[in-house]
């Protein structure tokens, strides 16, 4: 075994193990994050060091065996999670004395879930209007608005020390949800 390989092998294994901390699901988006990690490997008295930085990522892998009903259930579950997020943060906006920065941050992170992959044309129905599939470009614009608003709320929640730090972003998120639901959700 070459000297370079002796140094690199433990380092490669260590870097791969850092990546194993990431969670993935087959039907929804999961968010995983880990702090930057410095890995040191040594062999025969020589040392190699590398810093592996892992940032929050969003990965979606949809199970190709999902039925249309599975897709409907998955997107509805995510939307219900978002409703709870809205209620959690909304209660704090209504009563600023209940503000809890950690709770706001955790709630906002749930907005990284990705229900959009659960809208294949074969999974029409549920509370989704057929307009979603007739106006794919318009629906995509709504998705983009939501993602922008959710990202802004997540950024604000990361440093907020009071309701004032998230109020505008939370309002923008609510407006995004309402705009999409008005056009694409059954009553």
JSON list of C-alpha atoms in Angstrom, two decimals:
[
{"chain": "A", "resi": 1, "resn": "UNK", "atom": "CA", "xyz": [0.00, 0.00, 0.00]},
{"chain": "A", "resi": 2, "resn": "UNK", "atom": "CA", "xyz": [1.40, 3.40, -0.95]},
{"chain": "A", "resi": 3, "resn": "UNK", "atom": "CA", "xyz": [2.19, 5.99, 1.72]},
{"chain": "A", "resi": 4, "resn": "UNK", "atom": "CA", "xyz": [-0.40, 8.39, 0.29]},
{"chain": "A", "resi": 5, "resn": "UNK", "atom": "CA", "xyz": [-3.09, 5.71, 0.44]},
{"chain": "A", "resi": 6, "resn": "UNK", "atom": "CA", "xyz": [-2.19, 4.89, 4.06]},
{"chain": "A", "resi": 7, "resn": "UNK", "atom": "CA", "xyz": [-2.81, 8.55, 4.95]},
{"chain": "A", "resi": 8, "resn": "UNK", "atom": "CA", "xyz": [-5.89, 8.98, 2.83]},
{"chain": "A", "resi": 9, "resn": "UNK", "atom": "CA", "xyz": [-7.77, 5.79, 3.73]},
{"chain": "A", "resi": 10, "resn": "UNK", "atom": "CA", "xyz": [-8.53, 6.68, 7.39]},
{"chain": "A", "resi": 11, "resn": "UNK", "atom": "CA", "xyz": [-9.38, 10.21, 6.31]},
{"chain": "A", "resi": 12, "resn": "UNK", "atom": "CA", "xyz": [-11.77, 9.04, 3.60]},
{"chain": "A", "resi": 13, "resn": "UNK", "atom": "CA", "xyz": [-13.46, 6.64, 6.00]},
{"chain": "A", "resi": 14, "resn": "UNK", "atom": "CA", "xyz": [-13.81, 9.38, 8.62]},
{"chain": "A", "resi": 15, "resn": "UNK", "atom": "CA", "xyz": [-15.28, 11.79, 6.07]},
{"chain": "A", "resi": 16, "resn": "UNK", "atom": "CA", "xyz": [-17.74, 9.15, 4.91]},
{"chain": "A", "resi": 17, "resn": "UNK", "atom": "CA", "xyz": [-18.85, 8.53, 8.48]},
{"chain": "A", "resi": 18, "resn": "UNK", "atom": "CA", "xyz": [-19.60, 12.23, 8.92]},
{"chain": "A", "resi": 19, "resn": "UNK", "atom": "CA", "xyz": [-21.95, 11.95, 5.94]},
{"chain": "A", "resi": 20, "resn": "UNK", "atom": "CA", "xyz": [-23.71, 9.00, 7.58]},
{"chain": "A", "resi": 21, "resn": "UNK", "atom": "CA", "xyz": [-25.22, 11.38, 10.10]},
{"chain": "A", "resi": 22, "resn": "UNK", "atom": "CA", "xyz": [-27.60, 12.71, 7.45]},
{"chain": "A", "resi": 23, "resn": "UNK", "atom": "CA", "xyz": [-31.13, 11.35, 7.50]},
{"chain": "A", "resi": 24, "resn": "UNK", "atom": "CA", "xyz": [-33.14, 10.66, 4.39]},
{"chain": "A", "resi": 25, "resn": "UNK", "atom": "CA", "xyz": [-36.65, 9.42, 3.82]},
{"chain": "A", "resi": 26, "resn": "UNK", "atom": "CA", "xyz": [-38.10, 7.96, 0.71]},
{"chain": "A", "resi": 27, "resn": "UNK", "atom": "CA", "xyz": [-41.30, 9.97, 0.65]},
{"chain": "A", "resi": 28, "resn": "UNK", "atom": "CA", "xyz": [-40.59, 13.39, 2.08]},
{"chain": "A", "resi": 29, "resn": "UNK", "atom": "CA", "xyz": [-37.90, 15.95, 2.37]},
{"chain": "A", "resi": 30, "resn": "UNK", "atom": "CA", "xyz": [-35.71, 15.65, 5.41]},
{"chain": "A", "resi": 31, "resn": "UNK", "atom": "CA", "xyz": [-33.38, 18.20, 6.75]},
{"chain": "A", "resi": 32, "resn": "UNK", "atom": "CA", "xyz": [-30.11, 17.15, 8.28]},
{"chain": "A", "resi": 33, "resn": "UNK", "atom": "CA", "xyz": [-27.30, 19.24, 9.54]},
{"chain": "A", "resi": 34, "resn": "UNK", "atom": "CA", "xyz": [-24.09, 18.69, 11.36]},
{"chain": "A", "resi": 35, "resn": "UNK", "atom": "CA", "xyz": [-21.42, 21.12, 12.41]},
{"chain": "A", "resi": 36, "resn": "UNK", "atom": "CA", "xyz": [-18.13, 21.35, 10.59]},
{"chain": "A", "resi": 37, "resn": "UNK", "atom": "CA", "xyz": [-15.96, 18.48, 11.70]},
{"chain": "A", "resi": 38, "resn": "UNK", "atom": "CA", "xyz": [-12.19, 18.31, 11.73]},
{"chain": "A", "resi": 39, "resn": "UNK", "atom": "CA", "xyz": [-10.88, 14.83, 11.08]},
{"chain": "A", "resi": 40, "resn": "UNK", "atom": "CA", "xyz": [-7.30, 13.87, 11.79]},
{"chain": "A", "resi": 41, "resn": "UNK", "atom": "CA", "xyz": [-5.82, 10.62, 10.59]},
{"chain": "A", "resi": 42, "resn": "UNK", "atom": "CA", "xyz": [-2.31, 9.40, 11.19]},
{"chain": "A", "resi": 43, "resn": "UNK", "atom": "CA", "xyz": [-0.21, 6.59, 9.92]},
{"chain": "A", "resi": 44, "resn": "UNK", "atom": "CA", "xyz": [3.45, 5.90, 10.53]},
{"chain": "A", "resi": 45, "resn": "UNK", "atom": "CA", "xyz": [3.94, 9.15, 12.41]},
{"chain": "A", "resi": 46, "resn": "UNK", "atom": "CA", "xyz": [2.53, 11.39, 9.65]},
{"chain": "A", "resi": 47, "resn": "UNK", "atom": "CA", "xyz": [-0.74, 13.24, 10.09]},
{"chain": "A", "resi": 48, "resn": "UNK", "atom": "CA", "xyz": [-3.36, 14.37, 7.60]},
{"chain": "A", "resi": 49, "resn": "UNK", "atom": "CA", "xyz": [-6.14, 16.73, 8.67]},
{"chain": "A", "resi": 50, "resn": "UNK", "atom": "CA", "xyz": [-9.27, 17.80, 6.85]},
{"chain": "A", "resi": 51, "resn": "UNK", "atom": "CA", "xyz": [-12.25, 19.87, 7.85]},
{"chain": "A", "resi": 52, "resn": "UNK", "atom": "CA", "xyz": [-15.53, 18.57, 6.57]},
{"chain": "A", "resi": 53, "resn": "UNK", "atom": "CA", "xyz": [-18.29, 21.12, 6.59]},
{"chain": "A", "resi": 54, "resn": "UNK", "atom": "CA", "xyz": [-21.84, 19.89, 6.34]},
{"chain": "A", "resi": 55, "resn": "UNK", "atom": "CA", "xyz": [-24.56, 22.43, 6.01]},
{"chain": "A", "resi": 56, "resn": "UNK", "atom": "CA", "xyz": [-28.28, 22.05, 6.22]},
{"chain": "A", "resi": 57, "resn": "UNK", "atom": "CA", "xyz": [-29.44, 20.23, 3.15]},
{"chain": "A", "resi": 58, "resn": "UNK", "atom": "CA", "xyz": [-32.77, 19.14, 1.85]},
{"chain": "A", "resi": 59, "resn": "UNK", "atom": "CA", "xyz": [-32.96, 15.82, 0.07]},
{"chain": "A", "resi": 60, "resn": "UNK", "atom": "CA", "xyz": [-35.99, 14.34, -1.56]},
{"chain": "A", "resi": 61, "resn": "UNK", "atom": "CA", "xyz": [-36.08, 10.85, -2.91]},
{"chain": "A", "resi": 62, "resn": "UNK", "atom": "CA", "xyz": [-39.54, 9.67, -3.84]},
{"chain": "A", "resi": 63, "resn": "UNK", "atom": "CA", "xyz": [-40.25, 5.98, -3.72]},
{"chain": "A", "resi": 64, "resn": "UNK", "atom": "CA", "xyz": [-41.19, 5.03, -7.29]},
{"chain": "A", "resi": 65, "resn": "UNK", "atom": "CA", "xyz": [-43.62, 2.46, -5.87]},
{"chain": "A", "resi": 66, "resn": "UNK", "atom": "CA", "xyz": [-45.79, 5.09, -4.19]},
{"chain": "A", "resi": 67, "resn": "UNK", "atom": "CA", "xyz": [-49.42, 4.86, -5.16]},
{"chain": "A", "resi": 68, "resn": "UNK", "atom": "CA", "xyz": [-51.51, 7.95, -5.94]},
{"chain": "A", "resi": 69, "resn": "UNK", "atom": "CA", "xyz": [-53.12, 7.50, -2.52]},
{"chain": "A", "resi": 70, "resn": "UNK", "atom": "CA", "xyz": [-49.65, 7.40, -0.88]},
{"chain": "A", "resi": 71, "resn": "UNK", "atom": "CA", "xyz": [-48.80, 10.71, -2.56]},
{"chain": "A", "resi": 72, "resn": "UNK", "atom": "CA", "xyz": [-52.04, 12.31, -1.36]},
{"chain": "A", "resi": 73, "resn": "UNK", "atom": "CA", "xyz": [-51.44, 11.13, 2.20]},
{"chain": "A", "resi": 74, "resn": "UNK", "atom": "CA", "xyz": [-47.81, 12.30, 2.15]},
{"chain": "A", "resi": 75, "resn": "UNK", "atom": "CA", "xyz": [-48.60, 15.83, 0.95]},
{"chain": "A", "resi": 76, "resn": "UNK", "atom": "CA", "xyz": [-51.53, 16.12, 3.35]},
{"chain": "A", "resi": 77, "resn": "UNK", "atom": "CA", "xyz": [-49.33, 15.01, 6.26]},
{"chain": "A", "resi": 78, "resn": "UNK", "atom": "CA", "xyz": [-46.75, 17.66, 5.40]},
{"chain": "A", "resi": 79, "resn": "UNK", "atom": "CA", "xyz": [-49.42, 20.34, 5.06]},
{"chain": "A", "resi": 80, "resn": "UNK", "atom": "CA", "xyz": [-50.81, 19.36, 8.49]},
{"chain": "A", "resi": 81, "resn": "UNK", "atom": "CA", "xyz": [-47.30, 19.68, 9.93]},
{"chain": "A", "resi": 82, "resn": "UNK", "atom": "CA", "xyz": [-47.12, 23.15, 8.40]},
{"chain": "A", "resi": 83, "resn": "UNK", "atom": "CA", "xyz": [-50.48, 24.02, 9.95]},
{"chain": "A", "resi": 84, "resn": "UNK", "atom": "CA", "xyz": [-49.08, 23.10, 13.39]},
{"chain": "A", "resi": 85, "resn": "UNK", "atom": "CA", "xyz": [-46.03, 25.25, 12.65]},
{"chain": "A", "resi": 86, "resn": "UNK", "atom": "CA", "xyz": [-48.32, 28.14, 11.76]},
{"chain": "A", "resi": 87, "resn": "UNK", "atom": "CA", "xyz": [-50.29, 27.67, 14.98]},
{"chain": "A", "resi": 88, "resn": "UNK", "atom": "CA", "xyz": [-47.13, 27.47, 17.10]},
{"chain": "A", "resi": 89, "resn": "UNK", "atom": "CA", "xyz": [-45.57, 30.62, 15.69]},
{"chain": "A", "resi": 90, "resn": "UNK", "atom": "CA", "xyz": [-48.94, 32.38, 15.35]},
{"chain": "A", "resi": 91, "resn": "UNK", "atom": "CA", "xyz": [-49.64, 31.96, 19.08]},
{"chain": "A", "resi": 92, "resn": "UNK", "atom": "CA", "xyz": [-46.36, 33.73, 19.83]},
{"chain": "A", "resi": 93, "resn": "UNK", "atom": "CA", "xyz": [-47.10, 36.53, 17.38]},
{"chain": "A", "resi": 94, "resn": "UNK", "atom": "CA", "xyz": [-50.49, 37.07, 19.06]},
{"chain": "A", "resi": 95, "resn": "UNK", "atom": "CA", "xyz": [-48.97, 36.98, 22.55]},
{"chain": "A", "resi": 96, "resn": "UNK", "atom": "CA", "xyz": [-45.33, 38.10, 22.41]},
{"chain": "A", "resi": 97, "resn": "UNK", "atom": "CA", "xyz": [-44.84, 37.15, 26.08]},
{"chain": "A", "resi": 98, "resn": "UNK", "atom": "CA", "xyz": [-44.96, 33.50, 24.92]},
{"chain": "A", "resi": 99, "resn": "UNK", "atom": "CA", "xyz": [-42.03, 33.97, 22.53]},
{"chain": "A", "resi": 100, "resn": "UNK", "atom": "CA", "xyz": [-39.55, 31.09, 22.67]},
{"chain": "A", "resi": 101, "resn": "UNK", "atom": "CA", "xyz": [-36.68, 31.48, 20.21]},
{"chain": "A", "resi": 102, "resn": "UNK", "atom": "CA", "xyz": [-35.77, 27.78, 20.19]},
{"chain": "A", "resi": 103, "resn": "UNK", "atom": "CA", "xyz": [-39.38, 26.77, 19.58]},
{"chain": "A", "resi": 104, "resn": "UNK", "atom": "CA", "xyz": [-39.73, 29.28, 16.72]},
{"chain": "A", "resi": 105, "resn": "UNK", "atom": "CA", "xyz": [-36.52, 28.04, 15.12]},
{"chain": "A", "resi": 106, "resn": "UNK", "atom": "CA", "xyz": [-37.57, 24.38, 15.40]},
{"chain": "A", "resi": 107, "resn": "UNK", "atom": "CA", "xyz": [-41.03, 25.14, 14.01]},
{"chain": "A", "resi": 108, "resn": "UNK", "atom": "CA", "xyz": [-39.64, 27.16, 11.10]},
{"chain": "A", "resi": 109, "resn": "UNK", "atom": "CA", "xyz": [-37.23, 24.35, 10.17]},
{"chain": "A", "resi": 110, "resn": "UNK", "atom": "CA", "xyz": [-40.24, 22.08, 9.54]},
{"chain": "A", "resi": 111, "resn": "UNK", "atom": "CA", "xyz": [-41.03, 24.27, 6.55]},
{"chain": "A", "resi": 112, "resn": "UNK", "atom": "CA", "xyz": [-38.12, 22.61, 4.72]},
{"chain": "A", "resi": 113, "resn": "UNK", "atom": "CA", "xyz": [-40.27, 19.56, 4.02]},
{"chain": "A", "resi": 114, "resn": "UNK", "atom": "CA", "xyz": [-41.09, 19.12, 0.35]},
{"chain": "A", "resi": 115, "resn": "UNK", "atom": "CA", "xyz": [-44.70, 18.20, -0.44]},
{"chain": "A", "resi": 116, "resn": "UNK", "atom": "CA", "xyz": [-44.34, 19.35, -4.06]},
{"chain": "A", "resi": 117, "resn": "UNK", "atom": "CA", "xyz": [-42.97, 16.01, -5.21]},
{"chain": "A", "resi": 118, "resn": "UNK", "atom": "CA", "xyz": [-46.26, 14.48, -4.12]},
{"chain": "A", "resi": 119, "resn": "UNK", "atom": "CA", "xyz": [-48.28, 16.20, -6.83]},
{"chain": "A", "resi": 120, "resn": "UNK", "atom": "CA", "xyz": [-47.81, 13.85, -9.80]},
{"chain": "A", "resi": 121, "resn": "UNK", "atom": "CA", "xyz": [-50.68, 13.99, -12.26]},
{"chain": "A", "resi": 122, "resn": "UNK", "atom": "CA", "xyz": [-51.66, 10.47, -11.23]},
{"chain": "A", "resi": 123, "resn": "UNK", "atom": "CA", "xyz": [-52.35, 11.69, -7.67]},
{"chain": "A", "resi": 124, "resn": "UNK", "atom": "CA", "xyz": [-55.11, 14.19, -8.35]},
{"chain": "A", "resi": 125, "resn": "UNK", "atom": "CA", "xyz": [-57.73, 14.68, -5.70]},
{"chain": "A", "resi": 126, "resn": "UNK", "atom": "CA", "xyz": [-57.73, 15.02, -1.98]},
{"chain": "A", "resi": 127, "resn": "UNK", "atom": "CA", "xyz": [-57.90, 18.72, -1.21]},
{"chain": "A", "resi": 128, "resn": "UNK", "atom": "CA", "xyz": [-55.95, 19.61, -4.35]},
{"chain": "A", "resi": 129, "resn": "UNK", "atom": "CA", "xyz": [-57.89, 21.24, -7.17]},
{"chain": "A", "resi": 130, "resn": "UNK", "atom": "CA", "xyz": [-57.33, 19.99, -10.71]},
{"chain": "A", "resi": 131, "resn": "UNK", "atom": "CA", "xyz": [-56.14, 23.55, -11.47]},
{"chain": "A", "resi": 132, "resn": "UNK", "atom": "CA", "xyz": [-52.73, 22.47, -10.11]},
{"chain": "A", "resi": 133, "resn": "UNK", "atom": "CA", "xyz": [-52.20, 20.25, -13.15]},
{"chain": "A", "resi": 134, "resn": "UNK", "atom": "CA", "xyz": [-53.91, 22.56, -15.65]},
{"chain": "A", "resi": 135, "resn": "UNK", "atom": "CA", "xyz": [-51.80, 25.54, -14.55]},
{"chain": "A", "resi": 136, "resn": "UNK", "atom": "CA", "xyz": [-48.44, 23.97, -13.71]},
{"chain": "A", "resi": 137, "resn": "UNK", "atom": "CA", "xyz": [-46.56, 27.25, -14.29]},
{"chain": "A", "resi": 138, "resn": "UNK", "atom": "CA", "xyz": [-48.85, 29.16, -11.93]},
{"chain": "A", "resi": 139, "resn": "UNK", "atom": "CA", "xyz": [-48.56, 26.44, -9.31]},
{"chain": "A", "resi": 140, "resn": "UNK", "atom": "CA", "xyz": [-44.76, 26.56, -9.63]},
{"chain": "A", "resi": 141, "resn": "UNK", "atom": "CA", "xyz": [-44.85, 30.33, -9.04]},
{"chain": "A", "resi": 142, "resn": "UNK", "atom": "CA", "xyz": [-46.77, 29.70, -5.81]},
{"chain": "A", "resi": 143, "resn": "UNK", "atom": "CA", "xyz": [-44.21, 27.08, -4.78]},
{"chain": "A", "resi": 144, "resn": "UNK", "atom": "CA", "xyz": [-41.38, 29.53, -5.44]},
{"chain": "A", "resi": 145, "resn": "UNK", "atom": "CA", "xyz": [-43.14, 32.24, -3.39]},
{"chain": "A", "resi": 146, "resn": "UNK", "atom": "CA", "xyz": [-43.56, 29.82, -0.52]},
{"chain": "A", "resi": 147, "resn": "UNK", "atom": "CA", "xyz": [-39.93, 28.69, -0.64]},
{"chain": "A", "resi": 148, "resn": "UNK", "atom": "CA", "xyz": [-38.76, 32.31, -0.61]},
{"chain": "A", "resi": 149, "resn": "UNK", "atom": "CA", "xyz": [-41.01, 33.16, 2.34]},
{"chain": "A", "resi": 150, "resn": "UNK", "atom": "CA", "xyz": [-40.05, 29.99, 4.25]},
{"chain": "A", "resi": 151, "resn": "UNK", "atom": "CA", "xyz": [-36.36, 30.66, 3.68]},
{"chain": "A", "resi": 152, "resn": "UNK", "atom": "CA", "xyz": [-36.74, 34.23, 4.94]},
{"chain": "A", "resi": 153, "resn": "UNK", "atom": "CA", "xyz": [-38.61, 33.02, 8.04]},
{"chain": "A", "resi": 154, "resn": "UNK", "atom": "CA", "xyz": [-35.94, 30.41, 8.73]},
{"chain": "A", "resi": 155, "resn": "UNK", "atom": "CA", "xyz": [-33.20, 33.03, 8.43]},
{"chain": "A", "resi": 156, "resn": "UNK", "atom": "CA", "xyz": [-35.06, 35.41, 10.74]},
{"chain": "A", "resi": 157, "resn": "UNK", "atom": "CA", "xyz": [-35.86, 32.65, 13.24]},
{"chain": "A", "resi": 158, "resn": "UNK", "atom": "CA", "xyz": [-32.19, 31.71, 13.47]},
{"chain": "A", "resi": 159, "resn": "UNK", "atom": "CA", "xyz": [-31.34, 35.03, 15.14]},
{"chain": "A", "resi": 160, "resn": "UNK", "atom": "CA", "xyz": [-34.67, 36.30, 16.49]},
{"chain": "A", "resi": 161, "resn": "UNK", "atom": "CA", "xyz": [-34.74, 37.36, 20.12]},
{"chain": "A", "resi": 162, "resn": "UNK", "atom": "CA", "xyz": [-38.35, 38.53, 20.07]},
{"chain": "A", "resi": 163, "resn": "UNK", "atom": "CA", "xyz": [-41.50, 38.32, 17.97]},
{"chain": "A", "resi": 164, "resn": "UNK", "atom": "CA", "xyz": [-40.42, 41.52, 16.23]},
{"chain": "A", "resi": 165, "resn": "UNK", "atom": "CA", "xyz": [-37.59, 39.54, 14.62]},
{"chain": "A", "resi": 166, "resn": "UNK", "atom": "CA", "xyz": [-40.00, 37.22, 12.78]},
{"chain": "A", "resi": 167, "resn": "UNK", "atom": "CA", "xyz": [-43.31, 39.06, 12.52]},
{"chain": "A", "resi": 168, "resn": "UNK", "atom": "CA", "xyz": [-42.87, 40.39, 8.97]},
{"chain": "A", "resi": 169, "resn": "UNK", "atom": "CA", "xyz": [-41.49, 37.10, 7.64]},
{"chain": "A", "resi": 170, "resn": "UNK", "atom": "CA", "xyz": [-44.28, 35.13, 9.31]},
{"chain": "A", "resi": 171, "resn": "UNK", "atom": "CA", "xyz": [-46.85, 37.45, 7.72]},
{"chain": "A", "resi": 172, "resn": "UNK", "atom": "CA", "xyz": [-45.23, 36.96, 4.31]},
{"chain": "A", "resi": 173, "resn": "UNK", "atom": "CA", "xyz": [-45.35, 33.19, 4.78]},
{"chain": "A", "resi": 174, "resn": "UNK", "atom": "CA", "xyz": [-49.03, 33.33, 5.69]},
{"chain": "A", "resi": 175, "resn": "UNK", "atom": "CA", "xyz": [-49.78, 35.45, 2.63]},
{"chain": "A", "resi": 176, "resn": "UNK", "atom": "CA", "xyz": [-47.95, 32.91, 0.47]},
{"chain": "A", "resi": 177, "resn": "UNK", "atom": "CA", "xyz": [-49.98, 30.03, 1.90]},
{"chain": "A", "resi": 178, "resn": "UNK", "atom": "CA", "xyz": [-53.27, 31.92, 1.47]},
{"chain": "A", "resi": 179, "resn": "UNK", "atom": "CA", "xyz": [-52.48, 32.89, -2.10]},
{"chain": "A", "resi": 180, "resn": "UNK", "atom": "CA", "xyz": [-51.82, 29.27, -3.07]},
{"chain": "A", "resi": 181, "resn": "UNK", "atom": "CA", "xyz": [-54.78, 27.85, -1.15]},
{"chain": "A", "resi": 182, "resn": "UNK", "atom": "CA", "xyz": [-57.18, 30.38, -2.66]},
{"chain": "A", "resi": 183, "resn": "UNK", "atom": "CA", "xyz": [-56.34, 29.14, -6.13]},
{"chain": "A", "resi": 184, "resn": "UNK", "atom": "CA", "xyz": [-55.33, 25.51, -5.73]},
{"chain": "A", "resi": 185, "resn": "UNK", "atom": "CA", "xyz": [-57.00, 24.04, -2.60]},
{"chain": "A", "resi": 186, "resn": "UNK", "atom": "CA", "xyz": [-60.54, 22.71, -2.31]},
{"chain": "A", "resi": 187, "resn": "UNK", "atom": "CA", "xyz": [-62.59, 24.37, 0.41]}
]
